[in-house]
PDB file of C-alpha atoms in Angstrom:
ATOM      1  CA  UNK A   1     -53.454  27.951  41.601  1.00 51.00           C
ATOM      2  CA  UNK A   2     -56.223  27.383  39.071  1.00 49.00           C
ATOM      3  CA  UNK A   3     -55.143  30.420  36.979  1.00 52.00           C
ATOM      4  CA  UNK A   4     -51.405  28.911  36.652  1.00 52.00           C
ATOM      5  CA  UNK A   5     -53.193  25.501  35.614  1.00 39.00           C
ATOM      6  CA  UNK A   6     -55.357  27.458  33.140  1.00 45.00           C
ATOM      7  CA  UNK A   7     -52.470  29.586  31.774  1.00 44.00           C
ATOM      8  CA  UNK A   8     -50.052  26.156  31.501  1.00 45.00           C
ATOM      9  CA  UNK A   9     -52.867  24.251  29.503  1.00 43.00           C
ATOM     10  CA  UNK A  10     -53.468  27.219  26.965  1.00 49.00           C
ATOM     11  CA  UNK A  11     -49.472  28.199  26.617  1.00 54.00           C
ATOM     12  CA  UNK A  12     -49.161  23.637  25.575  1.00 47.00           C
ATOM     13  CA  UNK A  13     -52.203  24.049  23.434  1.00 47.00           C
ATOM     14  CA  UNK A  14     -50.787  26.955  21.639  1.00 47.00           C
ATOM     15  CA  UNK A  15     -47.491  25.369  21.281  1.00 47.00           C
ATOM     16  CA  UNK A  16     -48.873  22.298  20.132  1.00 44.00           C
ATOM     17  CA  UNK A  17     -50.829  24.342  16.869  1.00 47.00           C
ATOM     18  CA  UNK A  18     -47.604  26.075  16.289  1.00 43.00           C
ATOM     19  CA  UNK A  19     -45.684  22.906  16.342  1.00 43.00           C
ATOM     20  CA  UNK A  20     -48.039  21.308  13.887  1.00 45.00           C
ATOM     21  CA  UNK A  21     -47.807  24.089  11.288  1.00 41.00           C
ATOM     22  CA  UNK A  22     -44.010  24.490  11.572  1.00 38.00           C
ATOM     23  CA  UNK A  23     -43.423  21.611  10.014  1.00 45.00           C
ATOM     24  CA  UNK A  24     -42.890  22.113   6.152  1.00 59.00           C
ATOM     25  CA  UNK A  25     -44.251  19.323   4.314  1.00 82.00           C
ATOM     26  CA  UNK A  26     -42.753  16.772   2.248  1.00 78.00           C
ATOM     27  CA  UNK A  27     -43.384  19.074  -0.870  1.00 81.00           C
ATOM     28  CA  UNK A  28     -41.838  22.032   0.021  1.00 80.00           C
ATOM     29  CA  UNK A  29     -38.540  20.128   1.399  1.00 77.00           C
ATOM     30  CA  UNK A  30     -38.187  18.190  -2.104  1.00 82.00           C
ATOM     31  CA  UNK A  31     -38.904  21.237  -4.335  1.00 80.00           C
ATOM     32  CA  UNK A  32     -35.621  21.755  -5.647  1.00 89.00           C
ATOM     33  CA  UNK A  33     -34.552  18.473  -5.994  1.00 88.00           C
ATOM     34  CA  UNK A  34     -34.475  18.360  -9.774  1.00 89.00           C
ATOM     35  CA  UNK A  35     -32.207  21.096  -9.552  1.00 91.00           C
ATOM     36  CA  UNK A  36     -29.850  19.673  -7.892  1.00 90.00           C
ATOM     37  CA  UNK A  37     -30.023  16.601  -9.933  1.00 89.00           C
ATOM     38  CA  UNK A  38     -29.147  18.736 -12.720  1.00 91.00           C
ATOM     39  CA  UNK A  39     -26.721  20.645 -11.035  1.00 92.00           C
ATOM     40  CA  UNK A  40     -24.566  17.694 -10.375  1.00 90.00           C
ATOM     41  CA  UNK A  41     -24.523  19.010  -6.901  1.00 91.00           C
ATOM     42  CA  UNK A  42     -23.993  15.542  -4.539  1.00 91.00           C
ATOM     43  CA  UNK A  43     -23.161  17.308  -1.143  1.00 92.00           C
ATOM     44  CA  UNK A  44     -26.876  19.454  -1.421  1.00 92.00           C
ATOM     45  CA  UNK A  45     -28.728  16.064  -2.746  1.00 91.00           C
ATOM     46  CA  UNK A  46     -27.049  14.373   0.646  1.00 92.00           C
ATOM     47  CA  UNK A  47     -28.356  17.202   3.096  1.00 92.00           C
ATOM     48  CA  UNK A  48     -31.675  17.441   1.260  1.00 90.00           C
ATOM     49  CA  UNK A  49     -31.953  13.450   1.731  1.00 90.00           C
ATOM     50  CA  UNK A  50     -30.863  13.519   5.037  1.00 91.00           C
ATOM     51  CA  UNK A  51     -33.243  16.477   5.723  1.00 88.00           C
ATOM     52  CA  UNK A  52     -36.227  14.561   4.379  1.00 86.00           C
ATOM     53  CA  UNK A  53     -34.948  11.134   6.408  1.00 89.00           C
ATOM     54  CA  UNK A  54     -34.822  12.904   9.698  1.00 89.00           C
ATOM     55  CA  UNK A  55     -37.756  15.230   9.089  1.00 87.00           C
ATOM     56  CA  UNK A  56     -40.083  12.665   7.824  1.00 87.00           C
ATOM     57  CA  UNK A  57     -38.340   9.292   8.375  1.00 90.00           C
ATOM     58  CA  UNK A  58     -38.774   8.781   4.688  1.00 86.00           C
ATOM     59  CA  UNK A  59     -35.733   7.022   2.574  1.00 89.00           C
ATOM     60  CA  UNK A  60     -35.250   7.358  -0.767  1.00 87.00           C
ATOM     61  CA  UNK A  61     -37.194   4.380  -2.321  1.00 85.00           C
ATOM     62  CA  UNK A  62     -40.410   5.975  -0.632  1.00 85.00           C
ATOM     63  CA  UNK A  63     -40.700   9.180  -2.156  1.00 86.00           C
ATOM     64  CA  UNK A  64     -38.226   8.594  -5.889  1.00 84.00           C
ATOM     65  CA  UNK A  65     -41.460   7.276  -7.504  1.00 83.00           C
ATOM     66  CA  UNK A  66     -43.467  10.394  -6.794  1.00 85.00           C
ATOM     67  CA  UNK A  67     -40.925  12.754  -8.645  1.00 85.00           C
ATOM     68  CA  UNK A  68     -40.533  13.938 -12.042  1.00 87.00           C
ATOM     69  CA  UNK A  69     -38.371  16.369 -13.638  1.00 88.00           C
ATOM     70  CA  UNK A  70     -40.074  17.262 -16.762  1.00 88.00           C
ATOM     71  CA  UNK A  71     -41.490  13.967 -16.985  1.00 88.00           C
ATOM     72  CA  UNK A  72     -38.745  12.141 -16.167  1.00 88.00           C
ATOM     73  CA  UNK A  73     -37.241  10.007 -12.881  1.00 89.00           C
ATOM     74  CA  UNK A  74     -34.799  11.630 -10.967  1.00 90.00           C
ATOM     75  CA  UNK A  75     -31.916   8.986 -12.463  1.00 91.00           C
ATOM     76  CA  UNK A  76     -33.099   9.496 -15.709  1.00 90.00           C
ATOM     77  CA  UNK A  77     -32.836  13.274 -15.580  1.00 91.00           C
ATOM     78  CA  UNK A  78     -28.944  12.441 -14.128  1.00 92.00           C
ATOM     79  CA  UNK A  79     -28.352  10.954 -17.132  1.00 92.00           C
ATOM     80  CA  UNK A  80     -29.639  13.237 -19.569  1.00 91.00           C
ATOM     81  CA  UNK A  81     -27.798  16.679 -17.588  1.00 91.00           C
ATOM     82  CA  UNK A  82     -24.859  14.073 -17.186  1.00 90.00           C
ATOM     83  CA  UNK A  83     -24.838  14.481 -13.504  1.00 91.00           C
ATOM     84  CA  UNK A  84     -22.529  11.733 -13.065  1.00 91.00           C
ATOM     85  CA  UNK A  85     -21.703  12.275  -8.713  1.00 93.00           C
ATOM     86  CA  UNK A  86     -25.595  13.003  -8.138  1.00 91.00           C
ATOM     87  CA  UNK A  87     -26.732   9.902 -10.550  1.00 91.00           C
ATOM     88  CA  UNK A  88     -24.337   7.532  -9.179  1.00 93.00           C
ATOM     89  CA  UNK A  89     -25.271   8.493  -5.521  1.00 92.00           C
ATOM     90  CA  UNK A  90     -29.134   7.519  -6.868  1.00 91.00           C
ATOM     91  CA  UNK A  91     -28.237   4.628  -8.236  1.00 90.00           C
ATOM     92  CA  UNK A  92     -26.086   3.543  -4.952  1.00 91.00           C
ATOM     93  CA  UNK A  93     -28.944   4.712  -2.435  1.00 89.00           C
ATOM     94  CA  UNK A  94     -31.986   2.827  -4.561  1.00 89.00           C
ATOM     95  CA  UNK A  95     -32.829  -0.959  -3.811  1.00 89.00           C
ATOM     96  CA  UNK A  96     -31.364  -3.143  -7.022  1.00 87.00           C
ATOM     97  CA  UNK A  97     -34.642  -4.701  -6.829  1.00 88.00           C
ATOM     98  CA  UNK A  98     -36.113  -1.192  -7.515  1.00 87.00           C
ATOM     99  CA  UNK A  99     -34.043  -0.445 -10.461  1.00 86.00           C
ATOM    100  CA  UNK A 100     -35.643  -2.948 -12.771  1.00 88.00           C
ATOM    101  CA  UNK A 101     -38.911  -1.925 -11.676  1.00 87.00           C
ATOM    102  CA  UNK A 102     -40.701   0.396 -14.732  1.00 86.00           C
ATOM    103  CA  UNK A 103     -41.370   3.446 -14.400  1.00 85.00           C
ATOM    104  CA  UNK A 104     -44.364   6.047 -15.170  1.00 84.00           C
ATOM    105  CA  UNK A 105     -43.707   5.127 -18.925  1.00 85.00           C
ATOM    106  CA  UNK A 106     -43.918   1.435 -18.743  1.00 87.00           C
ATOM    107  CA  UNK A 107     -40.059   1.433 -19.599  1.00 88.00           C
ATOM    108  CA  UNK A 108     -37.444  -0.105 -17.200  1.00 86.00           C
ATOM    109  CA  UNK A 109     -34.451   1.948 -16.303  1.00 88.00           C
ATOM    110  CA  UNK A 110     -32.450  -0.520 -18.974  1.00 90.00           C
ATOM    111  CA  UNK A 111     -34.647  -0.388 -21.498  1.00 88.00           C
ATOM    112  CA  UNK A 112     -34.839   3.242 -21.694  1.00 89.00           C
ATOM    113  CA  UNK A 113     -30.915   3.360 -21.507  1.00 89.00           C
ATOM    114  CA  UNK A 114     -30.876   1.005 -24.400  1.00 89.00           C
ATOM    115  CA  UNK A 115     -33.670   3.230 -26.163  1.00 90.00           C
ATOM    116  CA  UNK A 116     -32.113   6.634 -25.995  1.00 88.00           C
ATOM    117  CA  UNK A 117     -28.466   5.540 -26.816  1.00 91.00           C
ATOM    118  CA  UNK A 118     -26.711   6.162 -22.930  1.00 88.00           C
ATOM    119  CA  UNK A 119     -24.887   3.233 -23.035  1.00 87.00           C
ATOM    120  CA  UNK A 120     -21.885   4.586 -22.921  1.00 89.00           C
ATOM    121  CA  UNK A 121     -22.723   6.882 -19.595  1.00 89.00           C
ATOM    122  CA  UNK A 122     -21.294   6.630 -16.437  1.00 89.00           C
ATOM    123  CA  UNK A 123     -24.336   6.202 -14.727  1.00 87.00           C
ATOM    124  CA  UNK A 124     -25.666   3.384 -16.928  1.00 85.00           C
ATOM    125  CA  UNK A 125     -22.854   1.179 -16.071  1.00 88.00           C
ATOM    126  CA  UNK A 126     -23.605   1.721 -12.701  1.00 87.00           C
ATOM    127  CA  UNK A 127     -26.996   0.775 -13.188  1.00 84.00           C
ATOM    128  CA  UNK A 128     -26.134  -2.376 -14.721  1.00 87.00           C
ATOM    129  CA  UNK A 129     -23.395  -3.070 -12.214  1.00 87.00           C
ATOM    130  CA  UNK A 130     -26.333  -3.159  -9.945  1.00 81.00           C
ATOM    131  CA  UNK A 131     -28.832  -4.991 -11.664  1.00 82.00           C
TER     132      UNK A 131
END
């Protein structure tokens, strides 16, 4: 009896460190991300944001901030690689409040629109349709 107690407690202590280092971490799961930003690829940026949601209960406003792509916000490199399904989707998923916020630069989302001549993009006017 004690050596099934000692073998059960041992077999749920090695699970348990297994468990804990199967997890990827939030890194690894958005390291291609600016990739598929560029790609225009919206059905890959859904599964990889769904992926991250379930895996880490983290939504999109909690982790855009912390990602660059060359230097540059996700939506911003959308509108550069005119990514117009993947930018849109951004735009859609972030809080309007959000949008006007500036970013690493000190520039708004407008601003910078306004700055580098994407007026005309698809994805601006769906940045000011939401601001």
């Amino acid at each position: 009896m004690l050596k099934i107690v000692k073998t059960s407690l041992s077999i749920a202590a090695a699970s348990l460190i297994f468990c804990g280092t199967a997890n990827a971490s939030i890194e690894n799961a958005l390291a291609n991300i600016c990739t598929i930003v560029e790609a225009d690829d919206k059905g890959e940026l859904r599964k990889k944001m769904r992926a991250v949601q379930s895996d880490f209960r983290l939504k999109l406003h909690d982790y855009y901030s912390g990602i660059t792509c060359n230097g540059q916000s996700l939506i911003r490199t959308a509108i550069q690689s005119n990514s117009v399904e993947v930018g849109t989707l951004l735009v859609k998923k972030m809080p309007s409040r959000e949008l006007q916020n500036p970013e690493s630069d000190g520039k708004t989302l407008q601003a910078w629109i306004a700055e580098n001549g994407f007026q005309t993009n698809a994805i601006a006017s769906e940045v000011q349709q939401r601001i």
